[in-house]
Short mmCIF file of C-alpha atoms in Angstrom, two decimals:
data_model
loop_
_atom_site.label_atom_id
_atom_site.label_comp_id
_atom_site.label_asym_id
_atom_site.label_seq_id
_atom_site.Cartn_x
_atom_site.Cartn_y
_atom_site.Cartn_z
CA UNK A 1 -0.02 0.03 0.00
CA UNK A 2 1.50 3.36 -1.00
CA UNK A 3 1.62 6.48 1.08
CA UNK A 4 -1.18 8.07 -1.03
CA UNK A 5 -3.42 5.08 -0.24
CA UNK A 6 -2.87 5.34 3.45
CA UNK A 7 -3.76 8.96 3.40
CA UNK A 8 -7.04 8.27 1.67
CA UNK A 9 -8.39 10.08 -1.34
CA UNK A 10 -11.57 10.52 -3.23
CA UNK A 11 -11.71 10.03 -7.01
CA UNK A 12 -14.92 11.09 -8.80
CA UNK A 13 -14.76 9.07 -11.92
CA UNK A 14 -16.88 9.49 -15.12
CA UNK A 15 -17.83 6.19 -16.86
CA UNK A 16 -18.85 7.78 -20.05
CA UNK A 17 -22.15 7.07 -21.75
CA UNK A 18 -22.23 3.34 -20.96
CA UNK A 19 -20.27 1.34 -23.66
CA UNK A 20 -17.07 0.09 -21.96
CA UNK A 21 -14.96 1.19 -24.97
CA UNK A 22 -16.06 4.83 -24.34
CA UNK A 23 -14.73 4.88 -20.72
CA UNK A 24 -11.33 6.52 -20.33
CA UNK A 25 -8.47 4.21 -19.37
CA UNK A 26 -7.83 6.59 -16.40
CA UNK A 27 -11.25 5.74 -14.98
CA UNK A 28 -10.73 2.04 -15.49
CA UNK A 29 -7.42 2.14 -13.63
CA UNK A 30 -8.98 4.06 -10.71
CA UNK A 31 -11.72 1.39 -10.46
CA UNK A 32 -9.12 -1.39 -10.48
CA UNK A 33 -7.16 0.33 -7.64
CA UNK A 34 -10.09 1.35 -5.54
CA UNK A 35 -10.55 0.12 -2.01
CA UNK A 36 -14.14 1.25 -2.06
CA UNK A 37 -16.47 1.98 -4.92
CA UNK A 38 -19.69 3.91 -4.46
CA UNK A 39 -22.31 4.74 -6.91
CA UNK A 40 -25.93 4.56 -8.10
CA UNK A 41 -26.58 0.83 -8.76
CA UNK A 42 -27.08 1.23 -12.53
CA UNK A 43 -23.61 2.72 -12.91
CA UNK A 44 -21.91 0.30 -10.57
CA UNK A 45 -23.49 -2.58 -12.59
CA UNK A 46 -22.01 -1.07 -15.79
CA UNK A 47 -18.46 -1.49 -14.48
CA UNK A 48 -18.63 -4.69 -12.29
CA UNK A 49 -16.27 -6.44 -14.76
CA UNK A 50 -13.37 -4.07 -14.09
CA UNK A 51 -13.70 -3.89 -10.30
CA UNK A 52 -11.14 -5.37 -8.05
CA UNK A 53 -12.66 -8.42 -6.33
CA UNK A 54 -11.21 -7.11 -3.05
CA UNK A 55 -12.91 -3.69 -3.40
CA UNK A 56 -15.83 -2.99 -1.16
CA UNK A 57 -18.85 -2.02 -3.33
CA UNK A 58 -21.51 0.34 -1.98
CA UNK A 59 -24.23 0.76 -4.50
CA UNK A 60 -27.40 2.65 -3.77
CA UNK A 61 -30.67 3.73 -5.29
CA UNK A 62 -31.17 6.90 -7.23
CA UNK A 63 -32.06 10.08 -5.28
CA UNK A 64 -29.64 9.27 -2.45
CA UNK A 65 -26.92 11.41 -3.87
CA UNK A 66 -26.27 13.38 -0.74
CA UNK A 67 -25.83 10.35 1.48
CA UNK A 68 -23.69 8.75 -1.12
CA UNK A 69 -21.29 11.64 -1.52
CA UNK A 70 -21.10 12.26 2.18
CA UNK A 71 -20.26 8.60 2.77
CA UNK A 72 -17.57 8.75 0.06
CA UNK A 73 -15.93 11.72 1.71
CA UNK A 74 -16.13 10.11 5.16
CA UNK A 75 -14.45 6.98 3.95
CA UNK A 76 -11.72 8.93 2.16
CA UNK A 77 -11.16 10.92 5.39
CA UNK A 78 -10.85 7.63 7.32
CA UNK A 79 -7.92 6.74 5.02
CA UNK A 80 -9.54 4.71 2.33
CA UNK A 81 -8.90 4.97 -1.44
CA UNK A 82 -12.43 5.72 -2.61
CA UNK A 83 -13.91 5.95 -6.09
CA UNK A 84 -17.37 7.49 -6.59
CA UNK A 85 -18.72 6.56 -10.03
CA UNK A 86 -20.92 8.70 -12.23
CA UNK A 87 -22.49 8.07 -15.60
CA UNK A 88 -21.16 10.34 -18.34
CA UNK A 89 -18.98 13.17 -17.06
CA UNK A 90 -18.97 13.79 -13.26
CA UNK A 91 -18.78 17.52 -13.96
CA UNK A 92 -22.00 17.83 -16.13
CA UNK A 93 -25.19 17.40 -14.13
CA UNK A 94 -23.58 14.69 -12.05
CA UNK A 95 -21.77 14.34 -8.73
CA UNK A 96 -18.62 16.37 -8.85
CA UNK A 97 -20.23 19.55 -7.59
CA UNK A 98 -22.08 18.01 -4.64
CA UNK A 99 -18.75 16.38 -3.51
CA UNK A 100 -17.02 19.67 -3.51
CA UNK A 101 -19.89 21.37 -1.80
CA UNK A 102 -20.00 18.88 1.03
CA UNK A 103 -16.19 19.08 1.36
CA UNK A 104 -16.46 22.86 1.52
CA UNK A 105 -19.05 22.53 4.34
CA UNK A 106 -16.67 20.37 6.35
CA UNK A 107 -14.37 23.33 6.21
CA UNK A 108 -10.65 23.60 6.43
CA UNK A 109 -10.60 20.33 8.38
CA UNK A 110 -11.41 18.35 5.26
CA UNK A 111 -7.98 17.85 3.67
CA UNK A 112 -8.95 14.75 1.55
CA UNK A 113 -7.54 15.09 -1.95
CA UNK A 114 -10.32 15.06 -4.47
CA UNK A 115 -9.69 14.26 -8.11
CA UNK A 116 -12.24 14.37 -10.89
CA UNK A 117 -11.73 12.11 -13.89
CA UNK A 118 -13.67 13.52 -16.76
CA UNK A 119 -15.82 11.36 -19.05
CA UNK A 120 -17.63 11.44 -22.30
CA UNK A 121 -20.85 13.11 -21.31
CA UNK A 122 -24.30 12.42 -22.68
CA UNK A 123 -24.08 15.60 -24.78
CA UNK A 124 -20.83 14.36 -26.45
CA UNK A 125 -22.14 10.92 -27.08
CA UNK A 126 -25.62 11.94 -28.39
CA UNK A 127 -24.09 14.46 -30.64
CA UNK A 128 -21.78 11.77 -32.15
CA UNK A 129 -24.67 9.38 -32.90
CA UNK A 130 -26.74 12.17 -34.38
CA UNK A 131 -23.99 13.46 -36.69
CA UNK A 132 -22.58 16.90 -35.77
CA UNK A 133 -25.29 19.01 -34.17
CA UNK A 134 -23.01 20.80 -31.65
CA UNK A 135 -20.56 22.28 -34.22
CA UNK A 136 -21.51 25.74 -33.27
CA UNK A 137 -22.23 27.67 -30.03
CA UNK A 138 -24.54 25.63 -27.85
CA UNK A 139 -26.25 25.78 -24.39
CA UNK A 140 -27.05 22.94 -22.08
CA UNK A 141 -30.16 23.30 -19.90
CA UNK A 142 -31.67 20.83 -17.49
CA UNK A 143 -35.44 20.89 -17.52
CA UNK A 144 -35.62 19.46 -13.99
CA UNK A 145 -37.17 22.01 -11.63
CA UNK A 146 -36.53 19.91 -8.55
CA UNK A 147 -33.72 22.13 -7.45
CA UNK A 148 -33.91 25.07 -9.91
CA UNK A 149 -36.85 27.48 -10.03
CA UNK A 150 -38.78 26.94 -13.28
CA UNK A 151 -38.75 30.70 -13.93
CA UNK A 152 -34.97 30.58 -14.25
CA UNK A 153 -35.09 27.64 -16.52
CA UNK A 154 -37.59 29.40 -18.84
CA UNK A 155 -35.32 32.56 -18.81
CA UNK A 156 -32.45 30.35 -19.98
CA UNK A 157 -34.50 28.66 -22.68
CA UNK A 158 -35.65 32.06 -23.92
CA UNK A 159 -32.12 33.51 -23.93
CA UNK A 160 -30.77 30.49 -25.81
CA UNK A 161 -33.66 30.56 -28.34
CA UNK A 162 -33.19 34.31 -28.96
CA UNK A 163 -29.44 34.10 -29.51
CA UNK A 164 -29.64 31.11 -31.82
CA UNK A 165 -27.81 28.69 -29.65
CA UNK A 166 -28.04 24.99 -30.42
CA UNK A 167 -29.79 23.70 -27.34
CA UNK A 168 -29.11 20.50 -25.39
CA UNK A 169 -31.93 19.56 -23.02
CA UNK A 170 -31.05 17.26 -20.03
CA UNK A 171 -33.74 15.61 -17.88
CA UNK A 172 -36.49 16.53 -20.44
CA UNK A 173 -39.16 14.43 -18.73
CA UNK A 174 -39.81 12.06 -15.96
CA UNK A 175 -42.87 10.18 -14.75
CA UNK A 176 -44.00 13.15 -12.62
CA UNK A 177 -42.61 15.91 -14.79
CA UNK A 178 -44.28 15.84 -18.20
CA UNK A 179 -45.13 19.47 -18.98
CA UNK A 180 -41.70 21.03 -19.13
CA UNK A 181 -40.63 19.61 -22.54
CA UNK A 182 -43.83 20.91 -24.08
CA UNK A 183 -43.30 24.36 -22.60
CA UNK A 184 -39.62 24.27 -23.75
CA UNK A 185 -40.82 23.52 -27.27
CA UNK A 186 -43.32 26.46 -27.18
CA UNK A 187 -40.48 28.91 -26.14
CA UNK A 188 -38.27 27.65 -28.98
CA UNK A 189 -41.08 27.84 -31.55
CA UNK A 190 -41.60 31.57 -30.76
CA UNK A 191 -38.14 32.18 -32.04
CA UNK A 192 -37.31 29.28 -34.49
CA UNK A 193 -39.03 27.63 -37.45
CA UNK A 194 -41.19 24.49 -36.91
CA UNK A 195 -38.93 22.68 -39.33
CA UNK A 196 -35.80 23.13 -37.10
CA UNK A 197 -34.21 19.73 -36.76
CA UNK A 198 -34.48 18.06 -33.28
CA UNK A 199 -32.47 14.94 -32.30
CA UNK A 200 -33.84 12.73 -29.64
CA UNK A 201 -31.45 10.04 -28.18
CA UNK A 202 -31.88 7.69 -25.37
CA UNK A 203 -29.20 5.55 -23.79
CA UNK A 204 -26.59 6.51 -26.38
CA UNK A 205 -23.90 3.75 -26.88
CA UNK A 206 -25.78 1.16 -24.77
CA UNK A 207 -27.56 -1.92 -26.13
CA UNK A 208 -30.97 -0.23 -25.98
CA UNK A 209 -29.82 3.04 -27.65
CA UNK A 210 -32.62 4.78 -29.52
CA UNK A 211 -32.23 7.64 -31.86
CA UNK A 212 -34.93 9.73 -33.61
CA UNK A 213 -34.70 12.77 -35.87
CA UNK A 214 -37.72 15.02 -35.65
CA UNK A 215 -38.50 18.70 -35.95
CA UNK A 216 -39.71 21.32 -33.44
CA UNK A 217 -43.09 20.69 -34.97
CA UNK A 218 -43.14 16.94 -34.50
CA UNK A 219 -40.84 16.23 -31.60
CA UNK A 220 -43.50 15.58 -28.95
CA UNK A 221 -44.69 12.53 -30.93
CA UNK A 222 -41.38 10.81 -30.10
CA UNK A 223 -40.80 8.78 -26.93
CA UNK A 224 -38.94 11.05 -24.45
CA UNK A 225 -37.99 9.76 -20.98
CA UNK A 226 -35.56 9.94 -18.10
CA UNK A 227 -32.66 8.63 -20.10
CA UNK A 228 -33.28 10.88 -23.11
CA UNK A 229 -31.24 13.82 -24.26
CA UNK A 230 -32.84 16.22 -26.69
CA UNK A 231 -30.71 18.39 -29.05
CA UNK A 232 -32.56 21.26 -30.80
CA UNK A 233 -30.80 22.74 -33.84
CA UNK A 234 -30.01 26.42 -34.41
CA UNK A 235 -31.36 28.32 -37.50
CA UNK A 236 -28.65 26.81 -39.75
CA UNK A 237 -28.95 23.12 -38.65
CA UNK A 238 -29.98 20.69 -41.33
CA UNK A 239 -30.57 17.00 -41.92
CA UNK A 240 -28.76 15.20 -44.70
CA UNK A 241 -28.70 11.46 -45.24
CA UNK A 242 -30.06 10.83 -41.79
CA UNK A 243 -27.48 13.02 -39.98
CA UNK A 244 -28.14 16.22 -38.03
CA UNK A 245 -25.53 18.82 -38.99
CA UNK A 246 -24.92 22.35 -37.70
CA UNK A 247 -22.50 24.11 -40.06
CA UNK A 248 -19.59 26.00 -38.51
CA UNK A 249 -19.39 28.57 -41.27
CA UNK A 250 -16.87 27.17 -43.68
CA UNK A 251 -19.40 27.32 -46.48
CA UNK A 252 -20.15 31.00 -46.10
CA UNK A 253 -16.43 31.85 -45.72
CA UNK A 254 -14.76 29.63 -48.24
CA UNK A 255 -17.58 28.62 -50.49
CA UNK A 256 -16.54 24.98 -50.05
CA UNK B 1 -9.50 -7.66 -45.08
CA UNK B 2 -13.22 -7.65 -44.22
CA UNK B 3 -16.10 -6.58 -46.42
CA UNK B 4 -16.37 -3.37 -44.46
CA UNK B 5 -12.74 -2.48 -45.14
CA UNK B 6 -13.11 -3.11 -48.83
CA UNK B 7 -16.02 -0.75 -49.06
CA UNK B 8 -14.15 2.02 -47.34
CA UNK B 9 -15.27 4.09 -44.36
CA UNK B 10 -14.49 7.32 -42.65
CA UNK B 11 -14.03 7.40 -38.88
CA UNK B 12 -13.80 10.80 -37.22
CA UNK B 13 -12.19 10.03 -33.97
CA UNK B 14 -11.75 12.25 -30.89
CA UNK B 15 -8.43 11.87 -29.09
CA UNK B 16 -9.58 13.63 -25.93
CA UNK B 17 -7.60 16.46 -24.32
CA UNK B 18 -4.19 14.96 -24.94
CA UNK B 19 -3.25 12.56 -22.12
CA UNK B 20 -3.35 9.01 -23.59
CA UNK B 21 -5.28 7.71 -20.64
CA UNK B 22 -8.13 10.09 -21.45
CA UNK B 23 -8.59 8.75 -25.00
CA UNK B 24 -11.45 6.27 -25.38
CA UNK B 25 -10.47 2.68 -26.21
CA UNK B 26 -12.77 2.87 -29.24
CA UNK B 27 -10.65 5.62 -30.69
CA UNK B 28 -7.44 3.62 -30.01
CA UNK B 29 -8.82 0.58 -31.74
CA UNK B 30 -9.85 2.67 -34.72
CA UNK B 31 -6.29 4.04 -34.97
CA UNK B 32 -4.82 0.56 -34.81
CA UNK B 33 -7.09 -0.65 -37.57
CA UNK B 34 -6.74 2.36 -39.87
CA UNK B 35 -5.31 2.06 -43.31
CA UNK B 36 -5.00 5.83 -43.55
CA UNK B 37 -4.74 8.37 -40.67
CA UNK B 38 -5.22 12.06 -41.41
CA UNK B 39 -5.02 14.99 -39.00
CA UNK B 40 -3.43 18.22 -37.90
CA UNK B 41 0.21 17.35 -37.18
CA UNK B 42 0.03 18.18 -33.47
CA UNK B 43 -2.75 15.63 -32.97
CA UNK B 44 -1.26 12.98 -35.17
CA UNK B 45 1.99 13.38 -33.02
CA UNK B 46 0.01 12.74 -29.93
CA UNK B 47 -0.96 9.21 -31.09
CA UNK B 48 1.96 8.02 -33.09
CA UNK B 49 2.59 5.29 -30.54
CA UNK B 50 -0.77 3.58 -31.20
CA UNK B 51 -0.68 3.78 -35.02
CA UNK B 52 -0.23 0.64 -37.08
CA UNK B 53 3.20 0.82 -38.68
CA UNK B 54 1.56 -0.15 -41.97
CA UNK B 55 -0.88 2.81 -41.84
CA UNK B 56 -0.37 5.66 -44.18
CA UNK B 57 -0.06 8.88 -42.17
CA UNK B 58 -1.06 12.18 -43.70
CA UNK B 59 -0.47 14.95 -41.23
CA UNK B 60 -0.92 18.58 -42.30
CA UNK B 61 -0.70 22.05 -40.90
CA UNK B 62 -3.47 23.94 -39.15
CA UNK B 63 -5.92 25.95 -41.35
CA UNK B 64 -5.98 23.18 -43.96
CA UNK B 65 -9.19 21.68 -42.60
CA UNK B 66 -11.14 21.70 -45.78
CA UNK B 67 -8.43 19.96 -47.83
CA UNK B 68 -7.91 17.43 -45.05
CA UNK B 69 -11.60 16.60 -44.71
CA UNK B 70 -12.08 16.39 -48.48
CA UNK B 71 -9.08 14.11 -48.88
CA UNK B 72 -10.38 11.77 -46.02
CA UNK B 73 -13.68 11.50 -47.82
CA UNK B 74 -12.02 10.87 -51.17
CA UNK B 75 -9.79 8.10 -49.76
CA UNK B 76 -12.77 6.46 -48.00
CA UNK B 77 -14.78 6.58 -51.26
CA UNK B 78 -11.83 4.96 -52.98
CA UNK B 79 -12.25 2.01 -50.56
CA UNK B 80 -9.82 2.83 -47.77
CA UNK B 81 -10.45 2.54 -44.05
CA UNK B 82 -9.74 6.15 -43.09
CA UNK B 83 -9.47 7.72 -39.66
CA UNK B 84 -9.48 11.47 -39.26
CA UNK B 85 -8.23 12.51 -35.85
CA UNK B 86 -9.40 15.51 -33.92
CA UNK B 87 -8.25 16.85 -30.56
CA UNK B 88 -10.92 16.68 -27.87
CA UNK B 89 -14.40 15.77 -29.23
CA UNK B 90 -14.82 15.84 -33.05
CA UNK B 91 -18.34 17.18 -32.44
CA UNK B 92 -17.40 20.37 -30.51
CA UNK B 93 -15.61 23.03 -32.58
CA UNK B 94 -13.74 20.30 -34.47
CA UNK B 95 -14.04 18.37 -37.73
CA UNK B 96 -17.16 16.22 -37.62
CA UNK B 97 -19.41 19.01 -39.02
CA UNK B 98 -17.16 19.93 -41.86
CA UNK B 99 -16.85 16.22 -42.91
CA UNK B 100 -20.65 15.86 -43.07
CA UNK B 101 -21.02 19.23 -44.84
CA UNK B 102 -18.60 18.11 -47.51
CA UNK B 103 -20.32 14.66 -47.83
CA UNK B 104 -23.71 16.43 -48.22
CA UNK B 105 -22.20 18.51 -51.02
CA UNK B 106 -21.11 15.38 -52.85
CA UNK B 107 -24.76 14.56 -52.84
CA UNK B 108 -26.46 11.12 -52.89
CA UNK B 109 -23.52 9.68 -54.74
CA UNK B 110 -21.44 9.82 -51.54
CA UNK B 111 -22.37 6.53 -49.80
CA UNK B 112 -19.34 6.32 -47.57
CA UNK B 113 -20.27 5.31 -44.05
CA UNK B 114 -19.15 7.95 -41.58
CA UNK B 115 -18.79 7.30 -37.89
CA UNK B 116 -17.99 9.79 -35.23
CA UNK B 117 -16.22 8.54 -32.06
CA UNK B 118 -16.81 11.07 -29.35
CA UNK B 119 -14.01 12.22 -27.10
CA UNK B 120 -13.50 14.12 -23.78
CA UNK B 121 -13.71 17.70 -25.06
CA UNK B 122 -11.76 20.63 -23.70
CA UNK B 123 -14.81 21.75 -21.78
CA UNK B 124 -15.00 18.39 -19.96
CA UNK B 125 -11.25 18.23 -19.24
CA UNK B 126 -10.94 21.91 -18.15
CA UNK B 127 -13.87 21.62 -15.82
CA UNK B 128 -12.45 18.54 -14.19
CA UNK B 129 -9.09 20.20 -13.34
CA UNK B 130 -10.87 23.30 -12.11
CA UNK B 131 -13.18 21.38 -9.78
CA UNK B 132 -16.92 21.43 -10.84
CA UNK B 133 -17.71 24.71 -12.62
CA UNK B 134 -20.15 23.23 -15.11
CA UNK B 135 -22.56 21.69 -12.61
CA UNK B 136 -25.41 23.95 -13.73
CA UNK B 137 -26.64 25.10 -17.12
CA UNK B 138 -23.90 26.37 -19.27
CA UNK B 139 -23.25 27.83 -22.76
CA UNK B 140 -20.18 27.29 -24.95
CA UNK B 141 -19.15 30.16 -27.20
CA UNK B 142 -16.27 30.44 -29.57
CA UNK B 143 -14.77 33.98 -29.68
CA UNK B 144 -13.25 33.35 -33.07
CA UNK B 145 -14.98 35.71 -35.68
CA UNK B 146 -13.16 34.13 -38.59
CA UNK B 147 -16.39 32.39 -39.74
CA UNK B 148 -19.00 33.89 -37.46
CA UNK B 149 -20.03 37.54 -37.47
CA UNK B 150 -18.87 39.31 -34.32
CA UNK B 151 -22.39 40.70 -33.88
CA UNK B 152 -23.83 37.27 -33.39
CA UNK B 153 -21.01 36.28 -30.97
CA UNK B 154 -21.77 39.40 -28.83
CA UNK B 155 -25.45 38.60 -28.93
CA UNK B 156 -24.76 35.11 -27.56
CA UNK B 157 -22.44 36.46 -24.88
CA UNK B 158 -25.13 38.99 -23.86
CA UNK B 159 -27.81 36.29 -23.76
CA UNK B 160 -25.69 33.92 -21.73
CA UNK B 161 -24.77 36.72 -19.32
CA UNK B 162 -28.36 37.86 -18.86
CA UNK B 163 -29.76 34.31 -18.20
CA UNK B 164 -26.93 33.52 -15.71
CA UNK B 165 -25.41 30.61 -17.66
CA UNK B 166 -21.92 29.47 -16.79
CA UNK B 167 -19.98 30.36 -19.83
CA UNK B 168 -17.22 28.38 -21.62
CA UNK B 169 -15.09 30.40 -23.99
CA UNK B 170 -13.35 28.57 -26.76
CA UNK B 171 -10.71 30.31 -28.97
CA UNK B 172 -10.55 33.27 -26.60
CA UNK B 173 -7.47 34.82 -28.25
CA UNK B 174 -4.95 34.37 -30.98
CA UNK B 175 -1.88 36.35 -32.16
CA UNK B 176 -4.19 38.43 -34.46
CA UNK B 177 -7.35 38.37 -32.35
CA UNK B 178 -6.67 39.99 -29.04
CA UNK B 179 -9.67 42.31 -28.37
CA UNK B 180 -12.47 39.74 -28.20
CA UNK B 181 -11.72 38.41 -24.79
CA UNK B 182 -11.63 41.97 -23.35
CA UNK B 183 -14.98 42.80 -24.98
CA UNK B 184 -16.48 39.43 -23.73
CA UNK B 185 -15.39 40.43 -20.17
CA UNK B 186 -16.98 43.81 -20.50
CA UNK B 187 -20.29 42.25 -21.60
CA UNK B 188 -20.24 39.79 -18.61
CA UNK B 189 -19.30 42.63 -16.15
CA UNK B 190 -22.47 44.52 -17.15
CA UNK B 191 -24.54 41.55 -15.73
CA UNK B 192 -22.27 39.86 -13.13
CA UNK B 193 -20.16 40.85 -10.21
CA UNK B 194 -16.46 41.54 -10.68
CA UNK B 195 -15.78 38.91 -8.06
CA UNK B 196 -17.29 36.18 -10.23
CA UNK B 197 -14.81 33.27 -10.39
CA UNK B 198 -13.07 32.64 -13.71
CA UNK B 199 -11.06 29.49 -14.49
CA UNK B 200 -8.39 29.78 -17.12
CA UNK B 201 -6.93 26.40 -18.37
CA UNK B 202 -4.32 25.79 -21.08
CA UNK B 203 -3.46 22.38 -22.45
CA UNK B 204 -5.54 20.46 -19.87
CA UNK B 205 -4.07 17.02 -19.11
CA UNK B 206 -0.87 17.58 -21.15
CA UNK B 207 2.64 17.95 -19.69
CA UNK B 208 2.43 21.82 -20.00
CA UNK B 209 -1.04 22.15 -18.52
CA UNK B 210 -1.56 25.45 -16.77
CA UNK B 211 -4.38 26.46 -14.52
CA UNK B 212 -5.34 29.80 -13.05
CA UNK B 213 -8.22 30.92 -10.90
CA UNK B 214 -9.10 34.54 -11.35
CA UNK B 215 -12.14 36.73 -11.26
CA UNK B 216 -14.00 38.74 -13.93
CA UNK B 217 -12.14 41.78 -12.49
CA UNK B 218 -8.58 40.25 -12.73
CA UNK B 219 -8.85 37.67 -15.57
CA UNK B 220 -7.11 39.75 -18.25
CA UNK B 221 -3.92 39.66 -16.21
CA UNK B 222 -3.64 35.90 -16.80
CA UNK B 223 -1.96 34.44 -19.85
CA UNK B 224 -4.64 33.54 -22.38
CA UNK B 225 -3.71 32.07 -25.76
CA UNK B 226 -4.71 29.73 -28.55
CA UNK B 227 -4.85 26.58 -26.40
CA UNK B 228 -6.69 28.33 -23.55
CA UNK B 229 -10.27 27.61 -22.40
CA UNK B 230 -11.91 30.19 -20.15
CA UNK B 231 -14.72 29.22 -17.84
CA UNK B 232 -16.70 32.12 -16.30
CA UNK B 233 -18.95 31.13 -13.41
CA UNK B 234 -22.54 32.00 -12.88
CA UNK B 235 -23.86 34.16 -9.93
CA UNK B 236 -23.60 31.17 -7.61
CA UNK B 237 -20.19 29.93 -8.52
CA UNK B 238 -17.64 30.06 -5.60
CA UNK B 239 -14.01 29.16 -4.98
CA UNK B 240 -13.14 26.84 -2.03
CA UNK B 241 -9.78 25.30 -1.33
CA UNK B 242 -8.55 26.22 -4.85
CA UNK B 243 -11.52 24.61 -6.61
CA UNK B 244 -14.14 26.36 -8.74
CA UNK B 245 -17.60 25.03 -7.80
CA UNK B 246 -20.99 25.87 -9.28
CA UNK B 247 -23.62 24.42 -6.93
CA UNK B 248 -26.49 22.46 -8.43
CA UNK B 249 -29.00 23.45 -5.78
CA UNK B 250 -28.82 20.73 -3.18
CA UNK B 251 -28.11 23.23 -0.56
CA UNK B 252 -31.20 25.41 -1.16
CA UNK B 253 -33.41 22.36 -1.47
CA UNK B 254 -32.11 20.01 1.19
CA UNK B 255 -30.15 22.30 3.43
CA UNK B 256 -27.23 19.89 3.23
#
């Protein structure tokens, strides 16, 4: 056991979108060397194959993020080498922020080294399967109003629509939240054509990946759920041969 | 040689931010199996170790993107298994879009299969080394006005500032473009406090990585160049123990 191990540390590791060959080797190595692995059970199950058989595994249900992150910090403070796993990228709508917030609350006494291993986020993976929708300026907005006032979310949607950003919508819908995606579409339609391409991707890179190309007009007819990411094109985005493409501007500048 | 090889295909592969252990295994495998590898020389040099010695390597200078993408398509059409490499994620300010645009121009006759392998983009990697600045809604804006009218860029900066988005600035400055970052800061300062945290990261994950935490007030004193990504916090972003953290809202909702 090295000096670093004895001191304890917390690594917040991104697993990428789900396919093992899209997880960074740095995350895999962290998992192999972990003394304790914590995570939402779905993500822990994704990486069981690369866990050290001697690691302690603490998987938990969704919606227990605060307990999980606090536990991860406590174990690291107690001298363990801890890896907290997140789907996608820990830094985009995942656990990295909460870990640092809880560490900040513990104050100067919390001297645990915290490392974030970035991952391929849903927005990266969904864009790749759609073609190239994020090739120009874009905004990412979560439609979950569980912790963010809906007014602020609407203000962001409005701003992104007005300034012709490509828009990536996270958490578009859940069993209890069904109206937000319809309202988001209304806001976009006030500024953008009904024929604007919309890409709807669920479970990118996993066995049950699904992928639909729609338009602002038709998008609500597609199945949208908890695991779905919705990408709405800007005024220049087009569909060609089944791919969603936002031009960067080469054509206007160089005539291609 | 498989049927797929004989038909030719074009894979646009993201190498991630530069450290080999942040490149997805899917990209590595594509490089190992490539018959031809094309890319900007800096990126080709990053992955020389994992190239097949029998692969043909066509590296070229920056600013020759159109020629490079056209060549890649032509070679794939001629039946070769071609990999075009990009730093970061091919889908974020990189080559995926141009490839699809050029393929679209060739029209229905261009039946080359095109695959995009996503990568850890600069925004993912820079966020990870800074802490967790992108934990809430964010916008990515390139300050390069080479192919985008400056008016539109200003409009996007203004919209992002108004709606309290965290802001990721790509291409903040080059030898010839030095005023844009100063103007962007002015726009942000009209809506956000001078004490707003700003993270300035160059060459994330590479040997010469540099990392500075500043504020909107002080940011122009830091070295900002071609390889720099600038992340400007929202109204809630704070610095603690040298990390830049944007809270998601757990504290307000659950009192932590």
